[in-house]
Amino acid sequence: MQQTKRIIAILFLGMLVLLAYSTFVEQAHGADYAHQHIYGTLWFCILWGILALLSTIYYIRCVPSGNPQNFLNKLPVHLLHASFLLILIGAAITHFFGHEGELHLRPNHATSHYTEKTDGTSIEMPIELSLRKFHIVYNPGTNAPADFVSEVTWKEPDGNESHPATISMNNILTTHGYRFYQTSFDEDRQGTTLTVTHDPWGIAITYLGYAMLALSMLLLLVSRRGAFRQLLHHPALRRTALLLILLSTGGSTALAVRQVPTVNATKAQEAARQQVMYNNRVAPFSTLAHDFLQKVYGKSTYKGLSAEQVVIGWMMRPDAWKAEKLIKIKDSGLRRQLAINGRYASMADLFTSDGQYKLLPLLEQAGQNAADSKPLRELDEKAGLLLMAANQQLVQPVPLGVDRLSDRQVSAEILYNNVPFAKVTFMLNLTLGFLLFLILVARGHLPRWSQSLGTILLAVAFIAMTVSYLLRWYIGGRIPLANGFETMLFLSISIMLFTLLLHRRFPFLLPFGFLLSGFTLLVSHLGQMNPQITPLMPVLQSPLLSSHVSIIMMAYALLALIAFNAIYALILLARGASSHTVETITILSRLLLYPATFFLGIGIFLGAVWANVSWGTYWSWDPKEVWALITFMLYGVAFHRRSIIFLQSPRWFHLYLIMAFLAVLMTYFGVNYFLGGMHSYA
């Protein structure tokens, strides 16, 4: 048994290292190379098979025999492990017996064959498919695609009855065990290309594994004899009330500046409500103006003038505005190269005395792929925006026939633009978080007054960000979970919510909630994630999107709290704190691991279902998928404290949780910034 256990541990660790290594191989050599040399190889499948087989044998040997009642008490645990085995079996069947290919259709041309993806052979289907029409559905008044639609007809080759069907993004055709997905279209927009998959058994078994996984997780949370319910009633948590409650827009300056021509504040407010086409949707002029000034100047106002006044001024009198130091240049090397003093340049600074554009030779010299060309191209983009305003090309009117916003929608969007919810909240939360953490470290507990004040201010921050999030939802007409900025907003709100729910019983979580939510909003602010409200790309227009992303974000919020909890536990251990205090923190971490890891698992497999509906494969070894799997596997280890000796030590247990959280950071940030992949659209 011990020898088998060691082999399993080595294989498990080796698999984690291999998976992590594979994502960097894909980044260096491409997805096809990684699939050809790692993910799609026989040896890779054999490794998974050996790990699954040895784990199953070891698990069966560890299950006590001859006691039906004990077996029933452990039924949720048995189902959980069986679900993993079932998912692997389904994946193996898909890999070895599933078929995938492409089918190209032109109007009024029927075919019953598709081309196999692996070897290019022609495979016959039991149905005949023909294309009636392909067309693109656009968002109203824009050139942004909302959906790609193939209207087809299928029938059995020897039958007379025809069956019309529509295939589009997230709307597949399933018949006779075959699934057809919208993939691409011809340049003349007359023909379409469909992905064809035939995998009735693999998908069915895998989905059964997903369902069993969800059921087992639910049973583990509600079972009276389960570890989660026992932790809820652990004496260490009951003693919490008796413990010493553990460790306890910038101002404006009056400037003597010359006046520049623009409209007065009243006219600007009226203009703010005018509706224009912006980011492929109808929006108030206020939104365009705020994004314009934020992009060019880095702030929402300029010398006391609103964003609307600045844009209108540039459109009215560009000759008078070209000397204004309005263009922010963050790169000091570029400023020296252009002989510009200070962080801001005027439009005149970018042209020579004879009207030559100074950036043109620099752009030609830098080249398309040079790493040092990024600040140069950002500056060129800002100059381009100002030229568009000067040439009356920035504002596009709403075309006739396109629905306009209601007055209420316009007011909501202007409120969202004018109130810096996220900026104020991250400044407040970080400041209070650091102050409360210093009190916690210095005094060993949080005084009652600091708890009360902290709770009130955290509730205010939570309400403010919730209002901001709901406003964004109302403005965009969709749940805001489509890009990095929106997921960070949801993550910060989740962290504050969990902190408010738990801090009364565990007061030391209060500073951690402030810090985590503050850092989350700060990262979104500094990382320049896309804050604009835009229509969703077609593949994201699925109800599974909001479920997948929101559940994953709730998991990350809980795992972040666990990580801060672990850091605090290590600080207490280093200071020789009482064993009761450390035990309470340890029990809390073990308790939160259940919903956190379960949310993560359910979110991953909801994403797999969404992927299968969208592009025909529930697992494609995309870097973010791989790192999410690594994270899930790492946190799964933390549940095996009885069989893994080093996790029985509070010090090593919390150190392991901190190391595991690095995988969360890699999954969310590292993949986006270093590895890319299909999930980079977020």
XYZ file of C-alpha atoms in Angstrom:
682
model
C 0.000 0.000 0.000
C 2.728 2.478 0.922
C 4.622 1.692 -2.266
C 1.464 2.264 -4.337
C 0.878 5.525 -2.482
C 4.392 6.756 -3.306
C 3.996 5.881 -6.977
C 0.663 7.724 -7.108
C 2.240 10.774 -5.451
C 5.133 10.796 -7.932
C 2.793 10.374 -10.903
C 0.463 13.084 -9.604
C 3.299 15.552 -9.078
C 4.806 14.633 -12.429
C 1.456 15.211 -14.141
C 1.145 18.682 -12.590
C 4.655 19.602 -13.758
C 3.975 18.181 -17.233
C 0.705 20.104 -17.575
C 2.359 23.361 -16.524
C 5.302 22.751 -18.866
C 2.939 21.965 -21.759
C 1.311 25.405 -21.581
C 4.696 27.067 -22.099
C 5.471 24.665 -24.951
C 2.214 25.741 -26.584
C 3.077 29.408 -26.088
C 6.490 28.891 -27.719
C 5.554 26.536 -30.576
C 1.793 26.851 -31.037
C -1.287 24.808 -30.173
C -0.850 22.311 -33.017
C 2.680 21.482 -31.875
C 1.565 20.968 -28.257
C -1.278 18.673 -29.338
C 0.940 16.720 -31.695
C 3.785 16.160 -29.232
C 1.998 16.093 -25.848
C -1.790 16.259 -25.500
C -2.621 14.018 -28.439
C 0.085 11.394 -27.889
C -0.459 7.820 -26.730
C 2.051 8.149 -23.885
C 0.131 11.122 -22.448
C -3.072 9.062 -22.400
C -1.218 6.110 -20.853
C 0.088 8.349 -18.036
C -3.468 9.437 -17.201
C -4.611 5.821 -17.403
C -1.918 4.552 -15.034
C -2.616 7.355 -12.556
C -6.367 6.636 -12.664
C -5.888 2.854 -12.355
C -3.460 3.003 -9.424
C -5.602 5.609 -7.642
C -8.693 3.435 -8.078
C -6.904 0.334 -6.734
C -5.530 2.262 -3.761
C -8.936 3.816 -3.029
C -10.749 0.453 -3.153
C -8.203 -1.074 -0.786
C -8.694 1.806 1.647
C -12.492 1.417 1.722
C -13.505 -0.764 4.725
C -15.420 -3.869 3.651
C -18.222 -5.719 5.369
C -19.949 -2.664 6.840
C -22.838 -1.455 4.625
C -23.681 1.414 7.000
C -20.158 2.801 6.821
C -20.290 2.531 3.029
C -23.523 4.557 2.969
C -22.041 7.182 5.283
C -19.156 7.606 2.836
C -21.365 7.461 -0.261
C -20.775 11.152 -1.251
C -17.001 10.578 -1.128
C -17.338 7.393 -3.200
C -19.471 9.200 -5.772
C -16.968 12.063 -5.956
C -14.056 9.776 -6.778
C -16.190 7.701 -9.144
C -17.171 10.857 -11.030
C -13.511 11.672 -11.746
C -12.985 8.155 -13.069
C -16.110 8.431 -15.212
C -14.971 11.770 -16.655
C -11.595 10.254 -17.577
C -13.274 7.243 -19.199
C -15.519 9.542 -21.222
C -12.507 11.627 -22.281
C -10.642 8.469 -23.349
C -13.599 7.292 -25.450
C -13.818 10.715 -27.078
C -10.080 10.707 -27.809
C -9.858 7.219 -29.285
C -13.289 6.714 -30.840
C -14.713 10.201 -31.431
C -14.600 11.794 -34.881
C -14.253 15.437 -35.817
C -14.131 17.078 -39.206
C -15.326 19.922 -41.388
C -18.173 20.230 -43.843
C -18.212 22.966 -46.473
C -21.561 23.907 -47.983
C -22.626 26.161 -50.820
C -26.259 27.069 -51.588
C -28.366 24.311 -53.161
C -25.551 21.771 -53.035
C -26.326 18.683 -50.939
C -23.677 16.384 -49.472
C -23.551 13.407 -47.143
C -19.764 13.451 -46.574
C -17.444 15.457 -44.374
C -13.631 15.668 -44.195
C -11.959 14.028 -41.186
C -9.775 16.490 -39.273
C -6.928 14.095 -38.469
C -6.136 12.531 -41.848
C -8.298 14.405 -44.365
C -10.317 11.358 -45.406
C -13.915 11.681 -46.572
C -16.439 10.185 -44.129
C -19.984 9.309 -45.091
C -22.878 10.348 -42.841
C -26.315 8.752 -42.559
C -27.896 12.093 -43.557
C -27.646 14.521 -46.448
C -27.161 18.211 -45.693
C -27.705 21.250 -47.915
C -27.384 25.013 -47.365
C -30.358 27.239 -48.057
C -28.751 30.519 -46.958
C -25.895 31.911 -44.875
C -26.110 35.395 -43.375
C -24.586 37.545 -40.647
C -26.759 39.216 -38.029
C -25.362 42.598 -36.979
C -25.921 44.627 -33.854
C -28.432 47.393 -34.755
C -26.843 50.290 -36.603
C -23.312 48.837 -36.492
C -20.902 46.594 -38.373
C -20.322 44.435 -35.299
C -21.548 40.853 -35.859
C -24.110 39.588 -33.365
C -24.355 36.089 -34.862
C -23.383 33.931 -37.850
C -26.327 31.910 -39.150
C -26.517 28.970 -41.547
C -29.992 27.945 -42.617
C -29.763 24.316 -43.694
C -31.928 21.363 -44.631
C -31.175 17.725 -43.813
C -32.742 14.445 -44.829
C -31.856 10.794 -45.002
C -30.295 9.937 -48.420
C -33.053 7.527 -49.362
C -35.861 9.566 -47.766
C -38.135 12.246 -49.127
C -38.906 14.173 -45.944
C -36.757 17.298 -45.521
C -36.045 18.883 -42.140
C -35.128 22.601 -42.009
C -32.721 23.678 -39.272
C -30.761 26.751 -38.210
C -27.121 26.492 -37.118
C -25.499 29.496 -35.436
C -23.113 30.329 -32.610
C -24.226 28.426 -29.479
C -27.053 26.840 -31.503
C -26.015 23.451 -32.857
C -27.793 20.852 -34.948
C -27.891 17.364 -33.413
C -29.222 14.389 -35.350
C -28.345 10.690 -35.884
C -25.505 10.987 -33.353
C -23.843 13.814 -35.296
C -23.430 17.397 -34.103
C -22.961 20.363 -36.462
C -21.418 23.676 -35.317
C -21.065 27.023 -37.087
C -17.336 27.548 -37.688
C -16.603 29.984 -40.515
C -17.887 31.283 -43.848
C -16.669 32.072 -47.364
C -15.393 35.514 -48.308
C -18.356 36.053 -50.601
C -20.672 35.149 -47.687
C -22.475 32.610 -49.854
C -20.930 29.473 -48.386
C -20.424 28.201 -44.845
C -18.101 25.814 -43.025
C -19.463 23.610 -40.267
C -17.584 21.539 -37.712
C -18.916 17.975 -37.541
C -18.455 15.703 -34.520
C -19.568 12.134 -33.949
C -19.047 11.057 -30.339
C -22.316 9.823 -28.814
C -20.757 7.656 -26.103
C -17.841 9.834 -25.006
C -19.944 12.953 -24.505
C -22.731 11.029 -22.758
C -20.345 9.354 -20.304
C -18.455 12.586 -19.640
C -21.663 14.511 -19.006
C -22.796 11.729 -16.659
C -19.515 12.221 -14.810
C -20.164 15.962 -14.562
C -23.645 15.318 -13.152
C -22.289 12.804 -10.644
C -19.593 15.303 -9.619
C -22.185 18.015 -8.933
C -24.380 15.570 -6.986
C -21.497 14.285 -4.873
C -20.370 17.826 -4.030
C -23.880 18.748 -2.932
C -24.144 15.607 -0.788
C -20.770 16.343 0.819
C -22.060 19.739 1.929
C -25.382 18.524 3.338
C -24.453 15.082 4.708
C -24.791 15.017 8.507
C -21.894 12.605 8.899
C -19.733 14.362 6.335
C -16.536 16.247 7.136
C -18.031 19.615 6.159
C -20.902 19.398 8.676
C -18.471 18.149 11.340
C -16.206 21.145 10.729
C -19.198 23.468 11.060
C -19.772 22.124 14.571
C -16.109 21.912 15.520
C -15.438 23.091 19.110
C -12.736 25.467 17.850
C -15.350 27.460 15.979
C -17.637 27.570 19.024
C -14.780 29.009 21.051
C -14.363 31.842 18.590
C -16.505 34.236 20.597
C -14.315 33.584 23.661
C -11.025 34.120 21.833
C -9.121 37.380 21.802
C -10.274 38.575 18.388
C -7.014 38.023 16.484
C -4.606 40.933 15.334
C -6.369 42.934 15.494
C -10.215 61.850 -6.331
C -7.071 63.579 -5.346
C -7.541 67.191 -4.335
C -7.495 69.766 -7.035
C -5.091 72.699 -7.132
C -6.009 76.164 -8.370
C -4.042 76.783 -11.549
C -3.475 80.005 -13.364
C -4.132 78.752 -16.862
C -5.243 80.456 -20.000
C -8.776 79.864 -21.154
C -9.384 77.637 -24.174
C -12.492 77.941 -26.329
C -15.346 75.548 -25.587
C -19.013 75.562 -24.566
C -20.159 76.412 -21.053
C -21.090 73.774 -18.477
C -24.836 73.993 -19.207
C -24.348 73.377 -22.926
C -21.939 70.536 -22.151
C -24.523 68.846 -19.924
C -27.087 69.095 -22.696
C -24.602 67.649 -25.188
C -23.786 64.817 -22.772
C -27.290 63.407 -23.247
C -27.131 63.408 -27.048
C -27.072 59.865 -28.434
C -24.309 58.673 -30.780
C -22.935 55.415 -32.160
C -19.975 54.323 -30.054
C -18.295 50.924 -29.598
C -20.862 49.363 -31.922
C -23.828 50.436 -29.823
C -26.022 53.460 -29.105
C -24.579 55.483 -26.214
C -24.767 58.993 -24.776
C -22.118 61.423 -25.992
C -21.005 61.483 -22.338
C -19.598 57.935 -22.655
C -17.588 58.730 -25.779
C -16.225 61.925 -24.208
C -15.197 60.238 -20.944
C -13.430 57.369 -22.724
C -11.748 59.852 -25.083
C -10.324 62.023 -22.305
C -9.373 59.031 -20.143
C -7.519 57.518 -23.082
C -5.686 60.707 -24.117
C -5.196 62.539 -20.814
C -5.514 59.780 -18.217
C -8.101 61.690 -16.151
C -11.815 62.444 -16.352
C -11.429 66.259 -16.310
C -8.924 68.758 -17.719
C -8.179 72.033 -15.923
C -11.669 72.137 -14.481
C -13.324 71.345 -17.803
C -15.532 68.287 -18.187
C -14.791 65.575 -20.727
C -17.659 66.834 -22.873
C -16.238 70.371 -22.876
C -12.813 69.090 -23.922
C -14.111 67.042 -26.857
C -16.453 69.800 -28.055
C -13.626 72.324 -27.749
C -11.344 70.169 -29.875
C -14.067 69.740 -32.471
C -14.844 73.501 -32.533
C -11.361 75.026 -32.406
C -8.543 72.478 -32.869
C -6.186 75.331 -33.792
C -6.620 76.804 -30.296
C -6.310 73.429 -28.530
C -3.221 72.089 -30.294
C -0.932 73.872 -27.817
C -2.631 72.335 -24.762
C -0.583 69.743 -22.842
C -3.311 67.158 -23.132
C -1.505 63.981 -24.281
C -0.141 61.812 -21.497
C 3.151 60.026 -22.304
C 3.985 57.471 -19.618
C 7.273 56.250 -21.101
C 10.171 58.473 -19.977
C 12.449 57.217 -22.756
C 9.946 58.240 -25.397
C 9.594 61.684 -23.794
C 13.378 62.177 -23.947
C 13.405 60.982 -27.555
C 10.803 63.593 -28.461
C 12.446 66.310 -26.280
C 9.286 66.750 -24.217
C 9.499 68.062 -20.652
C 6.987 66.633 -18.187
C 4.495 63.814 -18.545
C 2.194 65.615 -20.964
C 2.635 66.788 -24.533
C 0.600 69.008 -26.813
C -0.401 68.113 -30.340
C 2.044 70.769 -31.552
C 4.883 68.909 -29.774
C 4.356 65.930 -32.093
C 4.979 67.941 -35.280
C 8.050 69.758 -36.563
C 8.009 73.422 -37.492
C 7.429 72.486 -41.149
C 4.463 70.244 -40.267
C 6.177 66.837 -40.351
C 4.797 64.159 -37.982
C 7.653 63.281 -35.592
C 6.358 59.772 -34.855
C 6.356 58.564 -38.454
C 10.107 57.824 -38.792
C 10.134 56.359 -35.280
C 7.283 53.987 -36.145
C 9.044 52.881 -39.322
C 12.261 52.320 -37.394
C 10.587 50.380 -34.564
C 8.937 47.823 -36.852
C 5.698 45.977 -36.400
C 6.799 43.472 -33.762
C 9.378 45.373 -31.755
C 8.754 45.202 -28.016
C 9.765 48.831 -27.524
C 7.177 50.045 -30.047
C 4.216 49.688 -27.670
C 4.451 53.144 -25.967
C 5.155 54.672 -29.369
C 2.024 53.113 -30.882
C -0.056 54.132 -27.868
C 1.039 57.727 -28.393
C 0.274 57.457 -32.112
C -3.209 56.175 -31.255
C -3.832 59.141 -28.944
C -2.724 61.569 -31.638
C -5.026 59.796 -34.068
C -8.008 60.291 -31.750
C -7.309 64.023 -31.513
C -7.031 64.282 -35.301
C -10.353 62.448 -35.649
C -11.953 65.010 -33.331
C -10.376 67.889 -35.224
C -11.588 66.471 -38.565
C -15.146 65.889 -37.293
C -14.723 62.092 -37.615
C -14.979 61.140 -33.961
C -18.738 61.367 -33.460
C -21.056 59.157 -35.496
C -24.801 59.922 -35.416
C -27.377 57.205 -34.771
C -28.670 55.898 -38.132
C -32.350 56.043 -38.940
C -34.285 52.954 -37.922
C -31.994 52.126 -34.975
C -33.681 52.084 -31.577
C -32.569 54.877 -29.281
C -32.016 54.746 -25.529
C -34.736 55.859 -23.146
C -34.193 58.905 -20.949
C -33.778 56.574 -17.992
C -31.034 54.609 -19.745
C -29.240 57.810 -20.690
C -29.408 59.090 -17.101
C -28.116 55.761 -15.765
C -25.138 55.780 -18.125
C -24.249 59.391 -17.342
C -24.400 58.583 -13.620
C -22.109 55.597 -14.219
C -19.673 57.806 -16.160
C -19.577 60.616 -13.608
C -19.228 58.635 -10.383
C -15.821 56.868 -10.095
C -17.184 53.929 -8.093
C -14.222 51.588 -8.599
C -11.496 54.215 -8.079
C -12.941 55.560 -4.836
C -13.678 52.067 -3.535
C -10.190 50.667 -4.104
C -8.623 53.702 -2.424
C -10.993 53.384 0.552
C -10.631 49.613 0.884
C -6.852 49.544 0.615
C -6.458 52.366 3.132
C -8.795 50.790 5.682
C -7.398 47.323 5.004
C -3.833 48.386 5.785
C -4.926 50.325 8.896
C -6.957 47.421 10.271
C -4.180 44.959 9.482
C -1.637 47.129 11.345
C -3.980 47.254 14.352
C -4.427 43.482 14.131
C -0.681 42.854 14.070
C 0.173 45.446 16.722
C -2.527 44.680 19.305
C -3.228 41.037 18.635
C -6.922 41.747 18.153
C -9.307 44.228 16.603
C -10.929 46.597 19.123
C -14.693 46.634 19.056
C -14.829 50.186 17.682
C -12.639 49.229 14.707
C -14.818 46.198 13.995
C -17.978 48.293 14.033
C -16.510 51.084 11.903
C -14.939 48.597 9.501
C -18.207 46.712 9.082
C -20.140 49.885 8.288
C -17.574 51.119 5.761
C -17.248 47.700 4.104
C -21.033 47.544 3.778
C -21.001 51.016 2.187
C -18.275 49.927 -0.244
C -20.198 46.752 -1.054
C -23.401 48.682 -1.737
C -21.550 51.238 -3.888
C -19.885 48.583 -6.037
C -23.113 46.605 -6.308
C -24.899 49.743 -7.548
C -22.060 50.311 -10.028
C -22.286 46.703 -11.222
C -26.062 46.833 -11.596
C -25.787 50.109 -13.508
C -23.308 48.485 -15.883
C -25.676 45.507 -16.261
C -28.600 47.829 -17.019
C -26.597 49.926 -19.472
C -25.132 47.015 -21.390
C -28.267 44.877 -21.348
C -26.250 41.821 -20.309
C -24.600 40.461 -17.187
C -21.153 42.107 -16.940
C -18.859 39.071 -17.064
C -17.460 39.280 -20.578
C -13.985 40.770 -20.029
C -11.245 41.171 -17.446
C -12.541 44.465 -16.080
C -16.030 43.074 -15.478
C -14.849 39.829 -13.891
C -12.630 41.810 -11.522
C -15.620 43.909 -10.495
C -17.613 40.749 -9.778
C -14.672 39.227 -7.885
C -14.303 42.292 -5.633
C -18.040 42.305 -4.876
C -17.909 38.568 -4.054
C -14.974 39.080 -1.687
C -16.781 41.882 0.159
C -19.958 39.802 0.371
C -18.170 36.759 1.815
C -16.333 38.990 4.294
C -19.584 40.591 5.486
C -21.147 37.150 5.928
C -18.214 35.669 7.868
C -16.545 38.494 9.769
C -18.881 38.465 12.786
C -17.751 34.959 13.620
C -14.184 35.461 12.348
C -13.303 39.149 12.899
C -9.747 38.737 11.592
C -11.237 38.373 8.090
C -12.279 42.049 8.074
C -8.891 43.570 7.086
C -8.340 40.733 4.609
C -11.677 41.464 2.930
C -10.775 45.142 2.611
C -7.308 44.373 1.238
C -8.370 41.683 -1.220
C -11.275 43.636 -2.667
C -9.114 46.767 -2.829
C -6.249 44.996 -4.580
C -8.702 43.402 -7.011
C -10.081 46.782 -8.025
C -6.588 48.307 -8.095
C -5.317 45.618 -10.474
C -8.235 46.240 -12.823
C -7.509 49.979 -12.646
C -3.748 49.726 -13.240
C -3.894 46.802 -15.632
C -5.863 48.937 -18.117
C -8.383 46.176 -18.660
C -11.062 47.169 -21.136
C -13.663 49.227 -19.213
C -15.890 50.017 -22.193
C -19.381 48.565 -22.365
C -19.567 46.813 -25.728
C -21.798 44.181 -27.331
C -20.674 40.603 -26.765
C -18.860 38.771 -29.531
C -21.138 36.019 -30.918
C -19.464 33.077 -29.186
C -19.992 34.749 -25.787
C -23.715 35.184 -26.268
C -24.650 32.119 -24.235
C -26.507 31.820 -20.905
C -23.745 29.429 -19.811
C -21.268 32.328 -19.871
C -22.635 34.086 -16.789
C -22.942 30.818 -14.835
C -19.444 29.658 -15.763
C -17.663 32.945 -15.010
C -19.641 33.933 -11.896
C -19.113 30.539 -10.221
C -15.384 30.619 -11.040
C -15.123 34.158 -9.632
C -16.851 33.115 -6.389
C -14.340 30.277 -6.098
C -11.437 32.697 -6.598
C -12.885 35.041 -3.966
C -13.030 32.250 -1.380
C -9.584 30.914 -2.321
C -8.169 34.438 -1.942
C -9.659 34.686 1.568
C -8.161 31.278 2.389
C -4.740 32.470 1.169
C -4.838 35.596 3.359
C -6.089 33.442 6.193
C -3.065 31.176 5.701
C -0.648 34.113 5.688
C -2.097 35.311 8.959
C -1.849 31.832 10.473
C 1.861 31.685 9.591
C 2.381 35.117 11.209
C 0.707 33.872 14.392
C 2.765 30.669 14.399
C 5.963 32.696 14.002
C 4.909 34.841 16.977
C 4.073 31.814 19.103
C 0.329 32.492 19.322
C -1.943 30.158 21.275
C -2.754 26.794 19.710
C -6.492 27.526 20.076
C -6.194 30.610 17.857
C -4.218 28.782 15.162
C -6.626 25.841 15.359
C -9.577 28.173 14.740
C -7.921 29.607 11.625
C -7.037 26.106 10.410
C -10.597 24.865 10.844
C -11.920 27.936 9.023
C -9.560 27.298 6.103
C -10.610 23.654 5.916
C -14.253 24.713 6.057
C -13.951 27.291 3.267
C -12.043 24.815 1.106
C -15.245 22.859 0.489
C -17.359 25.554 -1.188
C -14.292 27.157 -2.813
C -13.042 23.978 -4.465
C -16.549 22.838 -5.345
C -17.318 26.182 -6.981
C -14.071 25.867 -8.919
C -14.879 22.345 -10.097
C -18.436 23.153 -11.093
C -17.281 26.321 -12.873
C -14.653 24.396 -14.844
C -17.074 21.746 -16.009
C -19.800 24.284 -16.810
C -17.187 25.906 -19.021
C -16.554 22.522 -20.639
C -20.255 22.141 -21.432
C -20.309 25.671 -22.858
C -17.258 24.879 -25.019
C -18.955 21.752 -26.333
C -22.044 23.734 -27.259
C -20.026 26.561 -28.839
C -17.296 24.857 -30.880
C -17.781 21.123 -30.556
C -15.188 20.075 -28.007
C -15.592 20.133 -24.246
C -11.854 20.080 -23.565
C -9.242 21.472 -25.951
C -6.216 21.818 -23.607
C -6.275 25.590 -23.883
C -3.711 27.126 -21.448
C -6.414 28.541 -19.174
C -8.210 25.184 -19.120
C -4.959 23.446 -18.233
C -4.087 25.847 -15.423
C -7.636 25.675 -14.064
C -7.240 21.883 -13.962
C -3.864 22.249 -12.208
C -5.469 24.550 -9.628
C -8.350 22.135 -9.050
C -5.935 19.224 -8.600
C -3.734 21.198 -6.186
C -6.629 22.160 -3.930
C -7.959 18.608 -4.132
C -4.775 17.482 -2.397
C -5.599 19.670 0.625
C -8.605 17.443 1.442
C -6.363 14.408 2.021
C -4.844 15.444 5.363
C -5.225 11.977 6.837
C -3.192 10.273 4.125
C -0.678 13.102 3.514
C 1.324 13.486 6.710
C 2.873 16.923 6.130
C -0.600 18.494 5.735
C -1.429 17.512 9.318
C 0.953 20.221 10.520
C -0.807 23.628 10.655
C 2.349 25.333 9.456
C 2.757 23.126 6.377
C -0.971 23.065 5.713
C -1.198 26.865 5.507
C 2.059 27.099 3.557
C 0.617 24.644 1.042
C -2.539 26.768 0.699
C -0.424 29.836 -0.066
C 1.550 27.933 -2.707
C -1.678 26.576 -4.226
C -3.023 30.129 -4.530
C -0.115 30.929 -6.851
C -1.796 28.597 -9.343
C -4.966 30.721 -9.062
C -2.937 33.834 -9.869
C -1.323 32.051 -12.798
C -4.713 30.874 -14.077
C -6.298 34.316 -13.962
C -3.416 36.696 -14.664
C -0.483 34.646 -15.928
C -2.356 32.985 -18.771
C -3.754 36.319 -20.021
C -0.419 38.134 -19.898
C 2.081 35.391 -20.802
C 0.417 32.410 -22.453
C -2.631 33.618 -24.402
C -5.004 31.045 -25.922
C -8.703 30.989 -26.721
C -9.601 32.595 -23.385
C -7.590 35.713 -24.234
C -10.732 37.334 -25.695
C -11.578 38.183 -22.081
